[in-house]
Short mmCIF file of C-alpha atoms and ligand atoms in Angstrom, two decimals:
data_model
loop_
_atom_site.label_atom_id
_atom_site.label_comp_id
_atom_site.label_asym_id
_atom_site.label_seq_id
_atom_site.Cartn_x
_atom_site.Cartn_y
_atom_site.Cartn_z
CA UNK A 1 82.92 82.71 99.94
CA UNK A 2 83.02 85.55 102.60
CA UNK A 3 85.43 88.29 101.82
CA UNK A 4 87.38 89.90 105.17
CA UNK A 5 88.30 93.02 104.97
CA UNK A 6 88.81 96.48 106.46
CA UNK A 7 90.45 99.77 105.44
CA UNK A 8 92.37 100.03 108.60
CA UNK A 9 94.85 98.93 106.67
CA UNK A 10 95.66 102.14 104.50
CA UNK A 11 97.54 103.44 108.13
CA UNK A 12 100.18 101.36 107.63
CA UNK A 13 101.48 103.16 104.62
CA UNK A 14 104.41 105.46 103.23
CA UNK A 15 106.90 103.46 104.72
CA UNK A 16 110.00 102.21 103.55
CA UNK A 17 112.45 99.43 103.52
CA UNK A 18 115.92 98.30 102.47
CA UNK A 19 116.83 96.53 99.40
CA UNK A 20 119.96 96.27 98.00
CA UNK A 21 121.51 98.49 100.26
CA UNK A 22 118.82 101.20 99.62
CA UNK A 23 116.03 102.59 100.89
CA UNK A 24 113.56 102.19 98.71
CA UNK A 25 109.25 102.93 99.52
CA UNK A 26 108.11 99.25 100.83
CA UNK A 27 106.98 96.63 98.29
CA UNK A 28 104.13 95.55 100.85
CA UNK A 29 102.06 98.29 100.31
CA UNK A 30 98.24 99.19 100.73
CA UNK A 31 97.99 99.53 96.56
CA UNK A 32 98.27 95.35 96.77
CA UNK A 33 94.69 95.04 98.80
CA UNK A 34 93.04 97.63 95.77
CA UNK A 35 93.77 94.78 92.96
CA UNK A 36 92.91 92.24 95.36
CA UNK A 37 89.50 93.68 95.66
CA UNK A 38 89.09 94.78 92.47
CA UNK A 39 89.84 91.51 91.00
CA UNK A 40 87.63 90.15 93.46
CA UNK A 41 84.85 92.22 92.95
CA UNK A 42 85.13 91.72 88.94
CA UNK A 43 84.60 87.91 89.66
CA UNK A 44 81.97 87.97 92.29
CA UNK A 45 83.63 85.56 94.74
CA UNK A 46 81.43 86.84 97.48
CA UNK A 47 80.84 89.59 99.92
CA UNK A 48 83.07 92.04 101.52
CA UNK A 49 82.74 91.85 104.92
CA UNK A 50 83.96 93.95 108.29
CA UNK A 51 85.81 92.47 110.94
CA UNK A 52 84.27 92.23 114.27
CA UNK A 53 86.91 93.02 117.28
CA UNK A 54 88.30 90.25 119.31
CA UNK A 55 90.39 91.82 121.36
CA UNK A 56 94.15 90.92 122.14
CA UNK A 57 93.54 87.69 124.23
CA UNK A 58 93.60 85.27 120.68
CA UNK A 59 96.93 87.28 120.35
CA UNK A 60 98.81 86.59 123.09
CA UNK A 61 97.57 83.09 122.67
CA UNK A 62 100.90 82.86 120.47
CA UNK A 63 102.95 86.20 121.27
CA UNK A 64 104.27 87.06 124.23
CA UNK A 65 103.10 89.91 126.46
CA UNK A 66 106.08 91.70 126.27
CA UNK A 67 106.03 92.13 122.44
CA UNK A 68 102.37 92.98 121.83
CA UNK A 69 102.73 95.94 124.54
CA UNK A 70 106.15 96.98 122.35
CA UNK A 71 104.11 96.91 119.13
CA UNK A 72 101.27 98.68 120.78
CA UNK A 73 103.38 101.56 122.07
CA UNK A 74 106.59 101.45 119.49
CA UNK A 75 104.98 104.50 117.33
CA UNK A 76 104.63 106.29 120.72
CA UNK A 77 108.23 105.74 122.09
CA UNK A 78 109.43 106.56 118.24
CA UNK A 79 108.07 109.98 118.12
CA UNK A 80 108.29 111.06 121.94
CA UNK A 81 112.46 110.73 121.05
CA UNK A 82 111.66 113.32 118.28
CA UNK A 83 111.65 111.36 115.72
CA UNK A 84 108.62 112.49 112.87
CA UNK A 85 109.58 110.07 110.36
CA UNK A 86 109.23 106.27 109.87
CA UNK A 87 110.55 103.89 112.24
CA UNK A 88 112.81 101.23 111.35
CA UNK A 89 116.28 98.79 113.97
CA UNK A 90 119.48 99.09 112.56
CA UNK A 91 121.23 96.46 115.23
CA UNK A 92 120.29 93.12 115.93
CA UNK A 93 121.66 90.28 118.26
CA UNK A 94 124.19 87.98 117.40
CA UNK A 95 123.99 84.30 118.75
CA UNK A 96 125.75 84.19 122.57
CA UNK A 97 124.15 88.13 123.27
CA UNK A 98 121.70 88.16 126.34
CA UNK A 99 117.72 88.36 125.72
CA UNK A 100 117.09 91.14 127.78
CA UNK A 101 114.32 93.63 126.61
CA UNK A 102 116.39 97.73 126.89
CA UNK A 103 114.81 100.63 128.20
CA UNK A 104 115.33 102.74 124.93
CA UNK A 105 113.42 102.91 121.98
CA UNK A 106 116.19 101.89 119.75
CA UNK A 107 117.10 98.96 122.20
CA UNK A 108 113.92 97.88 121.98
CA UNK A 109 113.57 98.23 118.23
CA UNK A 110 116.67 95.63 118.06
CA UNK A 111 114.93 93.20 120.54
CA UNK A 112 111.89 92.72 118.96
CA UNK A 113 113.00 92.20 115.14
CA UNK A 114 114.89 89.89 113.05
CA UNK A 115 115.54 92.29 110.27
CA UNK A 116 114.57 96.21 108.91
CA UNK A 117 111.73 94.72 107.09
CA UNK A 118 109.14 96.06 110.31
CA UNK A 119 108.61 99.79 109.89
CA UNK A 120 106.66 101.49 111.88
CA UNK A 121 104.55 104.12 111.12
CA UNK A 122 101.94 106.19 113.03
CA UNK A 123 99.14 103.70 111.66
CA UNK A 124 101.01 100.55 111.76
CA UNK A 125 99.48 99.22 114.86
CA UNK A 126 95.61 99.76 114.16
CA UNK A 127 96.48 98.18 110.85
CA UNK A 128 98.23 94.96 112.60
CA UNK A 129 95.29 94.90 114.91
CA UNK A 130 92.52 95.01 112.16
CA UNK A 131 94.15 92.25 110.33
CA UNK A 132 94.59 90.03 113.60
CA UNK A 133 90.81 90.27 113.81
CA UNK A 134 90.32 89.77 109.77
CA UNK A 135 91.62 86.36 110.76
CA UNK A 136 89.95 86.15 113.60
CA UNK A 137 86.34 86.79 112.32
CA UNK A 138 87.83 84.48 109.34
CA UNK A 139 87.70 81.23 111.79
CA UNK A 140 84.45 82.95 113.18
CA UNK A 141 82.52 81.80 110.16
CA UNK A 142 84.22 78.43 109.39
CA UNK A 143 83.95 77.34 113.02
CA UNK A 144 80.57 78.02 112.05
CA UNK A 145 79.96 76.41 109.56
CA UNK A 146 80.91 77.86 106.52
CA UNK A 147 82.92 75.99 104.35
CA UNK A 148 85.75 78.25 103.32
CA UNK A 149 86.25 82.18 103.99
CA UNK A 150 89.29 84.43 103.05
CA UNK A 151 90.57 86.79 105.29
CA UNK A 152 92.05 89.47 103.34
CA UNK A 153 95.13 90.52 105.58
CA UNK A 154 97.14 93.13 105.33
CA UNK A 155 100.38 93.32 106.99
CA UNK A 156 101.02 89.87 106.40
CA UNK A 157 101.94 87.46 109.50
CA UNK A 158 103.96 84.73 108.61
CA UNK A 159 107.04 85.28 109.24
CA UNK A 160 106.20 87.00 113.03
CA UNK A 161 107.71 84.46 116.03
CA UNK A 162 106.34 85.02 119.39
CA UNK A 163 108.56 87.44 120.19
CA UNK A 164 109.87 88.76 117.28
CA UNK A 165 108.79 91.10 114.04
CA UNK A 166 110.33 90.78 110.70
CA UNK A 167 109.86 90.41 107.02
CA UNK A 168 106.90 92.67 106.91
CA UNK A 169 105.17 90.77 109.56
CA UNK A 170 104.06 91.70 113.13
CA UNK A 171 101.51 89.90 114.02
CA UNK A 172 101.03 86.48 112.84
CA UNK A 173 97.69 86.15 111.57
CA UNK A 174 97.26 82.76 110.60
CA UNK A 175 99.13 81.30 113.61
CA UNK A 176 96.39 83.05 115.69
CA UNK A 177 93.67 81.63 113.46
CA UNK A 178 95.06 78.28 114.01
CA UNK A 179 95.60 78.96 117.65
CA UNK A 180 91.73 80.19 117.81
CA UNK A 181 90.23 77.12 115.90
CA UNK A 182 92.16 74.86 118.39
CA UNK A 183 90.25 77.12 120.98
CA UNK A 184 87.11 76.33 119.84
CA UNK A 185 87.38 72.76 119.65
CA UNK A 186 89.36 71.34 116.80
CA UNK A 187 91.85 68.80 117.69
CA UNK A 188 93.61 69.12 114.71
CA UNK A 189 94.57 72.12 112.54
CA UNK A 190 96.78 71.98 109.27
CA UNK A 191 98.57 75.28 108.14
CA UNK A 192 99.68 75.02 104.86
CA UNK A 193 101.73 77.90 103.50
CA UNK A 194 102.14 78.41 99.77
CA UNK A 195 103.86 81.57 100.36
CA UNK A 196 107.08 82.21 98.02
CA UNK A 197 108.71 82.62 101.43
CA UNK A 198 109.12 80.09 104.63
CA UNK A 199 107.02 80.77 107.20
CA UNK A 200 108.99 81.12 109.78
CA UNK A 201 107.23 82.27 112.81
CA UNK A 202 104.60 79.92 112.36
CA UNK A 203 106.80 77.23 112.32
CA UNK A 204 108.47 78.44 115.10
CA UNK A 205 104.90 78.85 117.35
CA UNK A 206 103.94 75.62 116.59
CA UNK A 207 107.12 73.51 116.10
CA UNK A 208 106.60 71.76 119.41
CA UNK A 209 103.32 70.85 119.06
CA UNK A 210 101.67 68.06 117.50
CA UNK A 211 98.05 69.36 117.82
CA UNK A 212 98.88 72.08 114.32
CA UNK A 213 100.47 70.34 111.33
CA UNK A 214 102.99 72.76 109.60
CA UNK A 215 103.53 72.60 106.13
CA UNK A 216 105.61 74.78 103.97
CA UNK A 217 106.20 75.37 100.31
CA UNK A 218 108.99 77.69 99.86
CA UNK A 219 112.65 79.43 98.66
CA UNK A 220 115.53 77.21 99.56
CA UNK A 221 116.88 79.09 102.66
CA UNK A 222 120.38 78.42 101.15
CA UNK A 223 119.44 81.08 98.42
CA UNK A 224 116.48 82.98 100.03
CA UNK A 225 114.94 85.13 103.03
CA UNK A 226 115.14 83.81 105.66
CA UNK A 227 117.89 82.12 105.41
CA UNK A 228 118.26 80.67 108.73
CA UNK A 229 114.92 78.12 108.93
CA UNK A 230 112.96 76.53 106.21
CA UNK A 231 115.48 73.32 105.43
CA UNK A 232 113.68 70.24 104.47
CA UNK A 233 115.58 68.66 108.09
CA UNK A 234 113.51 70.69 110.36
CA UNK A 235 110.60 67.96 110.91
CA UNK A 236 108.79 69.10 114.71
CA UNK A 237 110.62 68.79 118.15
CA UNK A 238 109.34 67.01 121.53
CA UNK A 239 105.79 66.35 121.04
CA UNK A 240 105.70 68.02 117.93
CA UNK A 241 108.55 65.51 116.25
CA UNK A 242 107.03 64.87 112.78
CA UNK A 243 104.38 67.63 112.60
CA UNK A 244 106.28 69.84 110.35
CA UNK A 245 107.26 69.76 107.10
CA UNK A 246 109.34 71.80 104.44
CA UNK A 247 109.39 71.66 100.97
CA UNK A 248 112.53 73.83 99.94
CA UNK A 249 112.54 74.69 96.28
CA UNK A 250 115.57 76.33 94.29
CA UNK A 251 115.48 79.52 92.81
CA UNK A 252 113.70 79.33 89.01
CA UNK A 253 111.33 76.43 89.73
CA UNK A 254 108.25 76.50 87.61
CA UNK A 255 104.82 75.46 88.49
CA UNK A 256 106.09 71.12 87.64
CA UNK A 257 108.43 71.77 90.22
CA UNK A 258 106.05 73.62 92.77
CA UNK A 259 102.97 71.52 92.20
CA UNK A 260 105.43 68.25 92.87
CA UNK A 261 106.20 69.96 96.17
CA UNK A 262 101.85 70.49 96.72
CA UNK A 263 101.21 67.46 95.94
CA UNK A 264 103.45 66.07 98.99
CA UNK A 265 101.97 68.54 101.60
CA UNK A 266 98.65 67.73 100.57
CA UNK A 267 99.82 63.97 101.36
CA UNK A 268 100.92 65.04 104.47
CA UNK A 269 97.99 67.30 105.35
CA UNK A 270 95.45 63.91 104.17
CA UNK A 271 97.52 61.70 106.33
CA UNK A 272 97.08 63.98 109.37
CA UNK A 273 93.10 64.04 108.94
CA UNK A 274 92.72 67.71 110.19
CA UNK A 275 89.81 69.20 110.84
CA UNK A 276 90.33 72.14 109.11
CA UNK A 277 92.61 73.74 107.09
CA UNK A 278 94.43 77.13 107.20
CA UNK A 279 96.09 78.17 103.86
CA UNK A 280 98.96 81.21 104.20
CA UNK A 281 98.21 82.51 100.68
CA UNK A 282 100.97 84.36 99.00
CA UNK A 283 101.04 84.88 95.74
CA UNK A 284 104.37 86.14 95.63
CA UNK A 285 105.55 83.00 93.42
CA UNK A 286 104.45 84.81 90.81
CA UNK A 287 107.32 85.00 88.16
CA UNK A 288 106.69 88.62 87.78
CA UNK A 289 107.48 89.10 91.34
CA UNK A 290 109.75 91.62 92.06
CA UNK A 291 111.62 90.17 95.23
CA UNK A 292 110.79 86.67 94.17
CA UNK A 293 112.51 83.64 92.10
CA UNK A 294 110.03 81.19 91.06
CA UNK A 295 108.15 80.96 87.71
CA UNK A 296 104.71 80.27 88.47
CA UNK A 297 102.44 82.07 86.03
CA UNK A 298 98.57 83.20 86.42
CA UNK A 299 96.80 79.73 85.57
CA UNK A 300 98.44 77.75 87.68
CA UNK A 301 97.04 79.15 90.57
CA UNK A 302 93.28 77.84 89.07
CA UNK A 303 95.19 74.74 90.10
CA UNK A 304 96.28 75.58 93.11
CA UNK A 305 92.92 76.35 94.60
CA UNK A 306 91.70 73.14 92.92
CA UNK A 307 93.99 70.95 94.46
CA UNK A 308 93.57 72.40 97.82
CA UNK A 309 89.86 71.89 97.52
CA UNK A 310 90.60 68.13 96.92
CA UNK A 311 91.54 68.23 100.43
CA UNK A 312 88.44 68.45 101.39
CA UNK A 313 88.36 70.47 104.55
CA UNK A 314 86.81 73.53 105.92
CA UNK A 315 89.28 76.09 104.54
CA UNK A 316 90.32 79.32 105.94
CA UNK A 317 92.62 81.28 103.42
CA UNK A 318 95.01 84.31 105.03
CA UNK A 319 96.58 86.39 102.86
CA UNK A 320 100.17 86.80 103.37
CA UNK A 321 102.42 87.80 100.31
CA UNK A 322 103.04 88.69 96.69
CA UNK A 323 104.16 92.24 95.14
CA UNK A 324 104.01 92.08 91.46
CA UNK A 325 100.80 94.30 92.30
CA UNK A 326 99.52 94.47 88.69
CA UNK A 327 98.65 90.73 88.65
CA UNK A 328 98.45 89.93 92.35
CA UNK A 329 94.16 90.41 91.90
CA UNK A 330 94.47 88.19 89.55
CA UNK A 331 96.55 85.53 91.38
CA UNK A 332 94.20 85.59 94.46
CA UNK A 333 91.36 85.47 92.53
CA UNK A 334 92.30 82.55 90.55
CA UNK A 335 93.47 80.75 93.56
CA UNK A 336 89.95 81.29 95.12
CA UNK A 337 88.28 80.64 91.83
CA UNK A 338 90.13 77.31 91.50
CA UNK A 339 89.18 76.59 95.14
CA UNK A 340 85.17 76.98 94.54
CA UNK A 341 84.88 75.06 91.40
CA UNK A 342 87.52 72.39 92.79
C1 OKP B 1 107.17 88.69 103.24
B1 OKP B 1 106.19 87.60 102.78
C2 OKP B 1 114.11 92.82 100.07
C3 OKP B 1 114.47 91.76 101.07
C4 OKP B 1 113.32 90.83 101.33
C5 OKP B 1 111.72 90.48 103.20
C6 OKP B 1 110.81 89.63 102.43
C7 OKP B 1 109.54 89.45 103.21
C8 OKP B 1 108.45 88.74 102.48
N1 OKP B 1 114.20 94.13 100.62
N2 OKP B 1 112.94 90.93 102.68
O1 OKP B 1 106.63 86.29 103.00
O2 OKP B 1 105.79 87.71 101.42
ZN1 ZN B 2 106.45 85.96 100.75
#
C-alpha cells in the first residue's frame, strides 16, 4: 500500500485553539504525522511517497471560489493589519444574518468559519494545499489501478463545507477525492467516515447528490461537536434523498457498540455497489483520546480495516482525526494492517 505524504505540513504549526474557555497550543498538531510514520515505517506497510501538484481546479470542484481565494490570502490580510501572531474569528453569524462576504479581515474571518477551531498561521495554506493534493495523487493511483492507497493528510478535511472552515478543517480532502474519482469516471463513490466526529462538510457537499453515498459513524450531535448535523434523520435531499446515512453513537460506546454501527454502513455501502470506496480515517475513537468519548481500544482497529476490506472495493483511506498522539501510529497502522490481511 502506497504511503502519501509530504512535509509541507510542519507550516501549519504553533498554533492554538480554545478549549474550555482557554487557549490552549492545538491538539491537531504536526507531532501526530511523526507516530503515524513511524508506526508505519516499523510495520512496512509500503512506501512513502510525494504528492504530485494538481492544482486548485479538483478544489473548487466542491468549494466555492470565494473561499479558496480567502484561504489563499487570509495569512496575508492577517499580518498586513499588524497582526504577527496566529490568526483565529471571534464572531460568527446567527441564523436570519445576511451572507455577505466584509471587506475586513476580521469580517471575513467570521464569514468563512463555523467555529475558532481554523487558525491560521503563516504556513497554514501550503500545508492545506499539500494535503489537497495528498488526496489527490491518493485517487491518482487507485483510479489506476491500485487497489488501496492512504493519503496521509494533514490538516484534516472533514468537517470543511463549501464555503466554510471549522473544526481543524479547511479544505476537505476526501470530498475532493470523491469529487475527482467521479471525474474520472466512476459512477458511484462511497465515503465512509469512521471519524470520532460527523463529517459535516462532506455531508453537506454531497447531501444532494445521489452519485456519492455518505456514510457516517460518529458522536451523537446531542452531546458532541458539531452539534448542529450528524442526527440519524438527516437521510439525502432532492436527488440525493436516501444517499446519506448517520450512525449517531452516545458518549462511552465501546467497540460492540461501534462495530454494530460498521456493520450497518457497510450494509449500506454493499447495497449501493460503489465503485470505490473512500474511508475518512480518524482514529480519534480511541479511548485515550483527549477530546474524545468513545472506548475503542488498539485491536479493534485490526478489525476495522478487516471489515472494510470485506467490502471489497478499491479503497482510498484519508486521514482525518485522532489526538491521543502516543498511540495514534499505532491506531493507523492497525487499521491499515487489518485492511491488507482482510
Ligand atoms: C476534528 B476531527 C475542543 C473542541 C473540539 C473541534 C474538534 C474537531 C475535530 N477545543 N473542537 O474530526 O477529528
Ligand atoms: Zn474527529
Amino acid at each position: 500500500m502506497k504511503i502519501i505524504h509530504t512535509d509541507r505540513h510542519l507550516g501549519h504549526s504553533g498554533h492554538v485553539e480554545l478549549m474550555n474557555g482557554r487557549v490552549v497550543p492545538a491538539f491537531e498538531k504536526p507531532e501526530r504525522v511523526a507516530m503515524i510514520l513511524k508506526a508505519i515505517g516499523e510495520r512496512n506497510l509500503g512506501p512513502l511517497i510525494e504528492p504530485t501538484a494538481h492544482g486548485l481546479d479538483p478544489v473548487l470542484k466542491v468549494h466555492d471560489a470565494n473561499y479558496i481565494r480567502f484561504l489563499s490570502t487570509a495569512w496575508q490580510l492577517w499580518t498586513e493589519d499588524g497582526r504577527d501572531f496566529p490568526a483565529l474569528p471571534s464572531f460568527w453569524r446567527a441564523p436570519g444574518m445576511r451572507y455577505i462576504e466584509p471587506e475586513t479581515v476580521d469580517g471575513k474571518f467570521a464569514h468563512f468559519s463555523f467555529d475558532a477551531g481554523c487558525c491560521i498561521v503563516a504556513g497554514t495554506w501550503d500545508a492545506v494545499q499539500a494535503a489537497a493534493d495528498t488526496a489527490l495523487t491518493g485517487v491518482d493511483l487507485v483510479a489506476g489501478g491500485e487497489k488501496t492507497a492512504f493519503a496521509l493528510c494533514r490538516p484534516p478535511g472533514h468537517h470543511a463545507h463549501q464555503a466554510t472552515m471549522g473544526g481543524y478543517c479547511f479544505v476537505n480532502n476526501a470530498a475532493v477525492a470523491a469529487q475527482s474519482f467521479r471525474d474520472r469516471g466512476a459512477a458511484r463513490v462511497a465515503v465512509l467516515d469512521v471519524d470520532y466526529h460527523h463529517g459535516n462538510g462532506t455531508q453537506a457537499i454531497f447531501y444532494e447528490r445521489p452519485d456519492v453515498l455518505v456514510c457516517n459513524i460518529h458522536g451523537d450531535p446531542r452531546q458532541e461537536f458539531p452539534y448542529f448535523l450528524g442526527y440519524a434523520d438527516e437521510t439525502g435531499a432532492g436527488a440525493g434523498e436516501g444517499f446519506n446515512a448517520n450512525f449517531p453513537l452516545r458518549w462511552g460506546t465501546d467497540f460492540g457498540g461501534w462495530s454494530a454501527a460498521l456493520e450497518a454502513a457497510c450494509a449500506r455501502v454493499e447495497a449501493y455497489a460503489p465503485d470505490v470506496v473512500v474511508v475518512s480515517l480518524g482514529v480519534d475513537t480511541y479511548k485515550e483520546d483527549p477530546i474524545s468519548q468513545f472506548k475503542l481500544d488498539s485491536p479493534d482497529y485490526l478489525k476495522i480495516g478487516a471489515r472494510i476490506a470485506k467490502l471489497a472495493k478499491p479503497t482510498l483511506f484519508v486521514m482525518e482525526g485522532g489526538y491521543a498522539v502516543e498511540a495514534i501510529g499505532i491506531n493507523v497502522a492497525n487499521t491499515l494492517e487489518g485492511f491488507l490481511q482482510g
